[in-house]
PDB file of C-alpha atoms and ligand atoms in Angstrom:
ATOM      1  CA  MET A   1       0.000   0.000   0.000  1.00  0.00           C
ATOM      2  CA  ASN A   2       1.405   3.377  -1.042  1.00  0.00           C
ATOM      3  CA  ILE A   3       0.419   6.778   0.274  1.00  0.00           C
ATOM      4  CA  SER A   4       1.238  10.029  -1.466  1.00  0.00           C
ATOM      5  CA  VAL A   5       0.476  13.642  -0.563  1.00  0.00           C
ATOM      6  CA  THR A   6      -0.090  16.487  -3.029  1.00  0.00           C
ATOM      7  CA  PRO A   7       0.933  20.116  -2.382  1.00  0.00           C
ATOM      8  CA  SER A   8      -2.262  21.426  -4.060  1.00  0.00           C
ATOM      9  CA  TYR A   9      -5.294  19.994  -5.841  1.00  0.00           C
ATOM     10  CA  ASP A  10      -3.917  21.039  -9.255  1.00  0.00           C
ATOM     11  CA  VAL A  11      -1.428  18.202  -9.040  1.00  0.00           C
ATOM     12  CA  VAL A  12      -4.211  15.637  -8.864  1.00  0.00           C
ATOM     13  CA  LYS A  13      -4.551  15.400 -12.616  1.00  0.00           C
ATOM     14  CA  TYR A  14      -0.947  14.215 -12.743  1.00  0.00           C
ATOM     15  CA  GLU A  15      -1.479  11.679 -10.023  1.00  0.00           C
ATOM     16  CA  ARG A  16      -3.020   8.375 -10.891  1.00  0.00           C
ATOM     17  CA  ILE A  17      -5.970   8.692  -8.591  1.00  0.00           C
ATOM     18  CA  LEU A  18      -8.158   6.113 -10.292  1.00  0.00           C
ATOM     19  CA  ASP A  19      -8.856   3.100  -8.086  1.00  0.00           C
ATOM     20  CA  LYS A  20      -7.256   4.791  -5.078  1.00  0.00           C
ATOM     21  CA  THR A  21      -8.636   6.217  -1.869  1.00  0.00           C
ATOM     22  CA  ALA A  22      -8.479  10.026  -1.904  1.00  0.00           C
ATOM     23  CA  VAL A  23      -8.697  12.279   1.145  1.00  0.00           C
ATOM     24  CA  VAL A  24      -9.498  15.929   0.467  1.00  0.00           C
ATOM     25  CA  ILE A  25      -7.812  18.226   2.971  1.00  0.00           C
ATOM     26  CA  ASP A  26      -8.627  21.931   3.165  1.00  0.00           C
ATOM     27  CA  ALA A  27      -7.708  22.520   6.796  1.00  0.00           C
ATOM     28  CA  LEU A  28      -8.654  26.243   6.767  1.00  0.00           C
ATOM     29  CA  ARG A  29     -11.579  25.863   6.452  1.00  0.00           C
ATOM     30  CA  ALA A  30     -13.603  23.934   3.875  1.00  0.00           C
ATOM     31  CA  SER A  31     -12.908  20.389   5.116  1.00  0.00           C
ATOM     32  CA  ALA A  32     -13.719  21.330   8.715  1.00  0.00           C
ATOM     33  CA  THR A  33     -16.882  23.105   7.564  1.00  0.00           C
ATOM     34  CA  MET A  34     -18.159  20.129   5.533  1.00  0.00           C
ATOM     35  CA  ILE A  35     -17.358  17.692   8.359  1.00  0.00           C
ATOM     36  CA  THR A  36     -19.171  19.928  10.865  1.00  0.00           C
ATOM     37  CA  ALA A  37     -22.220  20.315   8.622  1.00  0.00           C
ATOM     38  CA  ILE A  38     -22.525  16.535   8.136  1.00  0.00           C
ATOM     39  CA  SER A  39     -21.874  15.985  11.832  1.00  0.00           C
ATOM     40  CA  ASN A  40     -24.752  18.334  12.645  1.00  0.00           C
ATOM     41  CA  GLY A  41     -27.189  16.405  10.497  1.00  0.00           C
ATOM     42  CA  CYS A  42     -27.186  18.173   7.153  1.00  0.00           C
ATOM     43  CA  GLU A  43     -28.730  15.816   4.598  1.00  0.00           C
ATOM     44  CA  ARG A  44     -26.121  16.322   1.882  1.00  0.00           C
ATOM     45  CA  ILE A  45     -23.655  18.855   0.513  1.00  0.00           C
ATOM     46  CA  LEU A  46     -23.382  19.676  -3.176  1.00  0.00           C
ATOM     47  CA  PRO A  47     -19.868  21.059  -3.685  1.00  0.00           C
ATOM     48  CA  VAL A  48     -19.593  23.325  -6.727  1.00  0.00           C
ATOM     49  CA  GLU A  49     -16.646  24.990  -8.390  1.00  0.00           C
ATOM     50  CA  ASP A  50     -17.861  28.567  -8.846  1.00  0.00           C
ATOM     51  CA  THR A  51     -20.592  31.010  -7.921  1.00  0.00           C
ATOM     52  CA  GLU A  52     -22.378  30.738 -11.263  1.00  0.00           C
ATOM     53  CA  VAL A  53     -22.735  26.969 -10.916  1.00  0.00           C
ATOM     54  CA  ALA A  54     -23.728  27.511  -7.269  1.00  0.00           C
ATOM     55  CA  MET A  55     -26.650  29.732  -8.282  1.00  0.00           C
ATOM     56  CA  ASP A  56     -27.791  27.377 -11.073  1.00  0.00           C
ATOM     57  CA  THR A  57     -27.535  24.378  -8.741  1.00  0.00           C
ATOM     58  CA  TYR A  58     -29.444  26.228  -6.037  1.00  0.00           C
ATOM     59  CA  LYS A  59     -32.267  27.061  -8.457  1.00  0.00           C
ATOM     60  CA  LEU A  60     -32.479  23.479  -9.740  1.00  0.00           C
ATOM     61  CA  THR A  61     -32.342  21.805  -6.326  1.00  0.00           C
ATOM     62  CA  GLU A  62     -35.633  20.924  -4.717  1.00  0.00           C
ATOM     63  CA  GLY A  63     -36.105  20.675  -0.964  1.00  0.00           C
ATOM     64  CA  ASP A  64     -34.983  22.460   2.129  1.00  0.00           C
ATOM     65  CA  LYS A  65     -31.756  24.071   0.914  1.00  0.00           C
ATOM     66  CA  LEU A  66     -29.091  26.577   1.882  1.00  0.00           C
ATOM     67  CA  LEU A  67     -26.689  28.466  -0.380  1.00  0.00           C
ATOM     68  CA  CYS A  68     -23.325  28.591   1.384  1.00  0.00           C
ATOM     69  CA  GLY A  69     -19.664  29.436   0.927  1.00  0.00           C
ATOM     70  CA  GLU A  70     -17.197  32.212   0.447  1.00  0.00           C
ATOM     71  CA  SER A  71     -15.129  34.350  -1.834  1.00  0.00           C
ATOM     72  CA  ARG A  72     -11.838  35.575  -0.362  1.00  0.00           C
ATOM     73  CA  ALA A  73     -13.030  33.884   2.859  1.00  0.00           C
ATOM     74  CA  LYS A  74     -16.037  36.228   3.150  1.00  0.00           C
ATOM     75  CA  LYS A  75     -19.687  35.252   2.923  1.00  0.00           C
ATOM     76  CA  LEU A  76     -21.115  36.113  -0.483  1.00  0.00           C
ATOM     77  CA  PRO A  77     -24.012  38.555  -0.834  1.00  0.00           C
ATOM     78  CA  GLY A  78     -27.356  36.728  -0.768  1.00  0.00           C
ATOM     79  CA  TYR A  79     -25.819  33.524   0.667  1.00  0.00           C
ATOM     80  CA  ASP A  80     -27.345  31.901   3.753  1.00  0.00           C
ATOM     81  CA  LEU A  81     -24.020  30.996   5.388  1.00  0.00           C
ATOM     82  CA  GLY A  82     -20.352  31.833   4.869  1.00  0.00           C
ATOM     83  CA  ASN A  83     -17.479  29.409   5.442  1.00  0.00           C
ATOM     84  CA  SER A  84     -17.056  29.454   9.202  1.00  0.00           C
ATOM     85  CA  PRO A  85     -17.558  25.910  10.535  1.00  0.00           C
ATOM     86  CA  LEU A  86     -19.009  27.485  13.674  1.00  0.00           C
ATOM     87  CA  GLU A  87     -21.980  28.797  11.674  1.00  0.00           C
ATOM     88  CA  TYR A  88     -22.975  25.254  10.688  1.00  0.00           C
ATOM     89  CA  THR A  89     -24.849  24.462  13.896  1.00  0.00           C
ATOM     90  CA  ARG A  90     -27.414  21.673  14.176  1.00  0.00           C
ATOM     91  CA  GLN A  91     -30.148  24.265  14.426  1.00  0.00           C
ATOM     92  CA  MET A  92     -29.012  25.800  11.146  1.00  0.00           C
ATOM     93  CA  VAL A  93     -28.229  22.735   9.011  1.00  0.00           C
ATOM     94  CA  GLU A  94     -30.137  19.684  10.258  1.00  0.00           C
ATOM     95  CA  GLY A  95     -32.055  18.025   7.410  1.00  0.00           C
ATOM     96  CA  LYS A  96     -30.867  20.652   4.909  1.00  0.00           C
ATOM     97  CA  ILE A  97     -29.272  20.344   1.489  1.00  0.00           C
ATOM     98  CA  ILE A  98     -26.235  22.611   1.294  1.00  0.00           C
ATOM     99  CA  ILE A  99     -25.072  24.029  -2.018  1.00  0.00           C
ATOM    100  CA  TYR A 100     -21.485  24.862  -1.187  1.00  0.00           C
ATOM    101  CA  CYS A 101     -18.957  26.951  -3.086  1.00  0.00           C
ATOM    102  CA  THR A 102     -15.482  27.882  -1.834  1.00  0.00           C
ATOM    103  CA  SER A 103     -12.284  29.214  -3.380  1.00  0.00           C
ATOM    104  CA  ASN A 104     -10.146  26.061  -3.154  1.00  0.00           C
ATOM    105  CA  GLY A 105     -11.829  23.373  -1.055  1.00  0.00           C
ATOM    106  CA  THR A 106     -14.778  22.558  -3.325  1.00  0.00           C
ATOM    107  CA  LYS A 107     -12.490  22.533  -6.373  1.00  0.00           C
ATOM    108  CA  ALA A 108     -10.245  20.075  -4.555  1.00  0.00           C
ATOM    109  CA  VAL A 109     -13.242  17.828  -3.810  1.00  0.00           C
ATOM    110  CA  LYS A 110     -14.226  17.818  -7.472  1.00  0.00           C
ATOM    111  CA  SER A 111     -10.639  17.100  -8.551  1.00  0.00           C
ATOM    112  CA  ALA A 112     -10.860  13.782  -6.693  1.00  0.00           C
ATOM    113  CA  PHE A 113     -14.079  12.606  -8.352  1.00  0.00           C
ATOM    114  CA  ASP A 114     -12.625   9.563 -10.072  1.00  0.00           C
ATOM    115  CA  ALA A 115     -10.959   8.056  -7.020  1.00  0.00           C
ATOM    116  CA  ASN A 116     -12.363   4.739  -5.846  1.00  0.00           C
ATOM    117  CA  LYS A 117     -13.390   6.391  -2.566  1.00  0.00           C
ATOM    118  CA  THR A 118     -13.143  10.101  -1.753  1.00  0.00           C
ATOM    119  CA  LEU A 119     -13.148  11.095   1.913  1.00  0.00           C
ATOM    120  CA  ILE A 120     -13.192  14.557   3.462  1.00  0.00           C
ATOM    121  CA  GLY A 121     -10.588  14.816   6.190  1.00  0.00           C
ATOM    122  CA  THR A 122      -8.571  17.150   8.371  1.00  0.00           C
ATOM    123  CA  PHE A 123      -7.513  17.565  12.014  1.00  0.00           C
ATOM    124  CA  VAL A 124     -11.099  17.422  13.325  1.00  0.00           C
ATOM    125  CA  ASN A 125     -11.668  13.825  12.146  1.00  0.00           C
ATOM    126  CA  ALA A 126      -8.063  12.678  11.654  1.00  0.00           C
ATOM    127  CA  SER A 127      -8.282   9.341  13.507  1.00  0.00           C
ATOM    128  CA  MET A 128     -11.460   8.307  11.686  1.00  0.00           C
ATOM    129  CA  VAL A 129      -9.806   9.046   8.341  1.00  0.00           C
ATOM    130  CA  ALA A 130      -6.612   7.186   9.265  1.00  0.00           C
ATOM    131  CA  ALA A 131      -8.588   4.110  10.337  1.00  0.00           C
ATOM    132  CA  LYS A 132     -10.620   4.173   7.126  1.00  0.00           C
ATOM    133  CA  ILE A 133      -7.523   4.400   4.921  1.00  0.00           C
ATOM    134  CA  LEU A 134      -6.115   1.322   6.651  1.00  0.00           C
ATOM    135  CA  GLU A 135      -9.448  -0.516   6.481  1.00  0.00           C
ATOM    136  CA  GLU A 136      -9.763   0.163   2.746  1.00  0.00           C
ATOM    137  CA  GLY A 137      -6.169  -1.007   2.266  1.00  0.00           C
ATOM    138  CA  ARG A 138      -5.866   0.669  -1.121  1.00  0.00           C
ATOM    139  CA  ASP A 139      -3.171   3.027  -2.387  1.00  0.00           C
ATOM    140  CA  THR A 140      -4.116   6.487  -1.136  1.00  0.00           C
ATOM    141  CA  VAL A 141      -3.630  10.100  -2.170  1.00  0.00           C
ATOM    142  CA  LEU A 142      -3.983  12.824   0.450  1.00  0.00           C
ATOM    143  CA  VAL A 143      -5.161  15.746  -1.684  1.00  0.00           C
ATOM    144  CA  CYS A 144      -4.067  18.959   0.015  1.00  0.00           C
ATOM    145  CA  ALA A 145      -6.228  21.715  -1.492  1.00  0.00           C
ATOM    146  CA  GLY A 146      -3.623  24.464  -1.199  1.00  0.00           C
ATOM    147  CA  THR A 147      -4.437  28.122  -1.692  1.00  0.00           C
ATOM    148  CA  LYS A 148      -4.748  29.645  -5.150  1.00  0.00           C
ATOM    149  CA  HIS A 149      -2.907  26.733  -6.759  1.00  0.00           C
ATOM    150  CA  CYS A 150      -0.011  26.914  -4.287  1.00  0.00           C
ATOM    151  CA  PHE A 151       1.138  24.906  -1.284  1.00  0.00           C
ATOM    152  CA  SER A 152      -0.502  25.871   2.025  1.00  0.00           C
ATOM    153  CA  MET A 153       1.134  24.978   5.349  1.00  0.00           C
ATOM    154  CA  GLU A 154      -2.082  24.092   7.214  1.00  0.00           C
ATOM    155  CA  ASP A 155      -3.041  21.399   4.708  1.00  0.00           C
ATOM    156  CA  MET A 156       0.369  19.771   4.931  1.00  0.00           C
ATOM    157  CA  LEU A 157       0.171  19.739   8.748  1.00  0.00           C
ATOM    158  CA  ALA A 158      -3.306  18.172   8.607  1.00  0.00           C
ATOM    159  CA  ALA A 159      -1.976  15.511   6.211  1.00  0.00           C
ATOM    160  CA  GLY A 160       0.845  14.875   8.707  1.00  0.00           C
ATOM    161  CA  CYS A 161      -1.683  14.588  11.530  1.00  0.00           C
ATOM    162  CA  ILE A 162      -3.711  11.963   9.617  1.00  0.00           C
ATOM    163  CA  LEU A 163      -0.530  10.014   8.820  1.00  0.00           C
ATOM    164  CA  ASP A 164       0.524  10.213  12.464  1.00  0.00           C
ATOM    165  CA  LYS A 165      -2.774   8.608  13.533  1.00  0.00           C
ATOM    166  CA  MET A 166      -1.708   5.476  11.678  1.00  0.00           C
ATOM    167  CA  LYS A 167       0.758   5.083  14.530  1.00  0.00           C
ATOM    168  CA  GLY A 168       3.518   2.663  13.911  1.00  0.00           C
ATOM    169  CA  MET A 169       2.040   1.572  10.589  1.00  0.00           C
ATOM    170  CA  GLU A 170       4.592   3.469   8.468  1.00  0.00           C
ATOM    171  CA  GLY A 171       6.432   0.213   7.977  1.00  0.00           C
ATOM    172  CA  ILE A 172       3.543  -1.308   6.066  1.00  0.00           C
ATOM    173  CA  PHE A 173       3.023   1.478   3.583  1.00  0.00           C
ATOM    174  CA  GLY A 174       5.248   3.375   1.227  1.00  0.00           C
ATOM    175  CA  LEU A 175       5.149   7.126   1.798  1.00  0.00           C
ATOM    176  CA  ASP A 176       6.348   9.601  -0.822  1.00  0.00           C
ATOM    177  CA  ASP A 177       8.759  12.430   0.007  1.00  0.00           C
ATOM    178  CA  TYR A 178       6.010  14.996   0.443  1.00  0.00           C
ATOM    179  CA  GLY A 179       4.234  12.601   2.801  1.00  0.00           C
ATOM    180  CA  LEU A 180       7.420  12.164   4.825  1.00  0.00           C
ATOM    181  CA  LEU A 181       7.801  15.936   4.995  1.00  0.00           C
ATOM    182  CA  ALA A 182       4.190  16.274   6.210  1.00  0.00           C
ATOM    183  CA  LEU A 183       4.576  13.569   8.851  1.00  0.00           C
ATOM    184  CA  ARG A 184       7.944  14.760  10.147  1.00  0.00           C
ATOM    185  CA  THR A 185       6.866  18.427  10.236  1.00  0.00           C
ATOM    186  CA  TYR A 186       3.679  17.558  12.098  1.00  0.00           C
ATOM    187  CA  ARG A 187       5.582  15.441  14.614  1.00  0.00           C
ATOM    188  CA  SER A 188       8.140  18.195  15.206  1.00  0.00           C
ATOM    189  CA  TYR A 189       5.501  20.878  15.785  1.00  0.00           C
ATOM    190  CA  ARG A 190       2.512  18.925  17.109  1.00  0.00           C
ATOM    191  CA  ASN A 191       2.666  20.671  20.500  1.00  0.00           C
ATOM    192  CA  ASN A 192       2.854  24.109  18.966  1.00  0.00           C
ATOM    193  CA  LEU A 193       1.284  24.083  15.541  1.00  0.00           C
ATOM    194  CA  MET A 194       0.511  27.803  15.743  1.00  0.00           C
ATOM    195  CA  GLU A 195       4.242  28.535  15.891  1.00  0.00           C
ATOM    196  CA  MET A 196       4.631  26.724  12.590  1.00  0.00           C
ATOM    197  CA  MET A 197       1.687  28.656  11.141  1.00  0.00           C
ATOM    198  CA  GLN A 198       3.104  32.108  11.949  1.00  0.00           C
ATOM    199  CA  GLY A 199       3.422  34.251   8.824  1.00  0.00           C
ATOM    200  CA  THR A 200       1.760  31.744   6.498  1.00  0.00           C
ATOM    201  CA  ARG A 201      -0.476  33.280   3.890  1.00  0.00           C
ATOM    202  CA  HIS A 202      -4.001  31.949   4.391  1.00  0.00           C
ATOM    203  CA  TYR A 203      -3.696  31.680   8.174  1.00  0.00           C
ATOM    204  CA  GLU A 204      -2.621  35.317   8.518  1.00  0.00           C
ATOM    205  CA  TYR A 205      -5.369  36.421   6.139  1.00  0.00           C
ATOM    206  CA  ILE A 206      -8.070  34.504   8.036  1.00  0.00           C
ATOM    207  CA  LYS A 207      -6.733  35.947  11.303  1.00  0.00           C
ATOM    208  CA  SER A 208      -6.843  39.472   9.881  1.00  0.00           C
ATOM    209  CA  LEU A 209     -10.559  38.950   9.180  1.00  0.00           C
ATOM    210  CA  GLY A 210     -11.144  38.075  12.852  1.00  0.00           C
ATOM    211  CA  PHE A 211     -11.673  34.324  12.449  1.00  0.00           C
ATOM    212  CA  GLU A 212      -9.432  33.276  15.386  1.00  0.00           C
ATOM    213  CA  GLU A 213     -12.132  30.988  16.796  1.00  0.00           C
ATOM    214  CA  ASP A 214     -12.369  29.198  13.445  1.00  0.00           C
ATOM    215  CA  ILE A 215      -8.609  28.649  13.486  1.00  0.00           C
ATOM    216  CA  LYS A 216      -8.748  27.128  16.982  1.00  0.00           C
ATOM    217  CA  TYR A 217     -11.618  24.891  15.924  1.00  0.00           C
ATOM    218  CA  CYS A 218     -10.047  23.827  12.623  1.00  0.00           C
ATOM    219  CA  PHE A 219      -6.815  22.781  14.376  1.00  0.00           C
ATOM    220  CA  SER A 220      -8.611  20.720  17.065  1.00  0.00           C
ATOM    221  CA  GLU A 221      -7.906  17.022  16.656  1.00  0.00           C
ATOM    222  CA  ASP A 222     -10.608  14.369  16.631  1.00  0.00           C
ATOM    223  CA  ILE A 223     -13.521  16.496  17.805  1.00  0.00           C
ATOM    224  CA  CYS A 224     -15.877  15.145  15.110  1.00  0.00           C
ATOM    225  CA  ASP A 225     -16.790  11.497  15.014  1.00  0.00           C
ATOM    226  CA  ILE A 226     -17.785  11.525  11.364  1.00  0.00           C
ATOM    227  CA  LEU A 227     -16.478  10.531   7.967  1.00  0.00           C
ATOM    228  CA  PRO A 228     -17.976  12.406   5.027  1.00  0.00           C
ATOM    229  CA  VAL A 229     -17.574  10.838   1.580  1.00  0.00           C
ATOM    230  CA  TYR A 230     -17.959  12.397  -1.844  1.00  0.00           C
ATOM    231  CA  GLU A 231     -19.881  10.121  -4.164  1.00  0.00           C
ATOM    232  CA  GLU A 232     -21.890  10.832  -7.298  1.00  0.00           C
ATOM    233  CA  GLY A 233     -21.537  14.584  -6.889  1.00  0.00           C
ATOM    234  CA  VAL A 234     -22.622  14.827  -3.268  1.00  0.00           C
ATOM    235  CA  VAL A 235     -20.951  14.737   0.130  1.00  0.00           C
ATOM    236  CA  VAL A 236     -22.777  12.572   2.683  1.00  0.00           C
ATOM    237  CA  ASP A 237     -22.091  10.709   5.918  1.00  0.00           C
ATOM    238  CA  GLU A 238     -20.217   7.492   5.082  1.00  0.00           C
ATOM    239  CA  LYS A 239     -22.569   5.585   7.417  1.00  0.00           C
ATOM    240  CA  SER A 240     -25.525   6.440   5.200  1.00  0.00           C
ATOM    241  CA  LEU A 241     -23.897   4.495   2.302  1.00  0.00           C
ATOM    242  CA  ARG A 242     -23.305   1.278   4.226  1.00  0.00           C
ATOM    243  CA  ARG A 243     -25.415  -1.565   2.967  1.00  0.00           C
ATOM    244  CA  ASP A 244     -25.634  -4.573   5.292  1.00  0.00           C
TER     245      ASP A 244
HETATM  246  C1  LIG B   1     -11.239  27.595   0.532  1.00  0.00           C
HETATM  247  O1  LIG B   1     -11.958  26.728   0.019  1.00  0.00           O
HETATM  248  O2  LIG B   1     -10.306  28.143  -0.052  1.00  0.00           O
HETATM  249  C2  LIG B   1     -11.451  28.006   1.949  1.00  0.00           C
HETATM  250  O3  LIG B   1     -11.889  27.079   2.780  1.00  0.00           O
HETATM  251  C3  LIG B   1     -11.229  29.426   2.249  1.00  0.00           C
HETATM  252  C4  LIG B   1     -11.769  29.906   3.583  1.00  0.00           C
HETATM  253  O4  LIG B   1     -11.068  29.808   4.578  1.00  0.00           O
HETATM  254  O5  LIG B   1     -12.889  30.382   3.634  1.00  0.00           O
END
């Protein structure tokens, strides 16, 4: 079993993702937001690549729906919710269909559409993701979303955190160089991840907008006991797909 990590979702087309497990990681904040929404009972999420598609999808979708997401990390005019995971409370999202558009995260989800299984993962559900990768036993690509087509520190640290949760299993899988970098960086800074984040682009931008609470939440490990999967264009709770 081989595991590789990408610096941004753009690289996915060069990776051979077919027949692999993919994990989409947008640590600040799209992965945490989707995981929180599913955890709080949202029926499904429809990730879309841009605002035009978001509006068309919203109009065509029947049922109890919310139009959600961001541009430059800010809630868009006319949208029901922005991209703060803390907005996605049970009261707000339970039973709802979420049409969701973000700058990098939803594009990263769509880039992984032809994987055998596409999971949404980050710090908040790291152990669940790690266990699932091992259970599936397939070659795996951790798709770091990145920011504006470039490497983003927080995604690499989240990839390292997921790899770390496979404790002691490194011996049984092959890890590429970027994966080793992610794992070793996470292990070196695990007790002070914010030190590692100082001066990084998206983190500083999010902080400048006053989203400190989001940052704390997004870097909290294993606070959500949920595994969202992307299948046939929608993100749902993995449990809802199990057929006994
Ligand atoms: C994205 O998809 O780029 C984001 O999650 C940006 C944000 O923090 O809102």
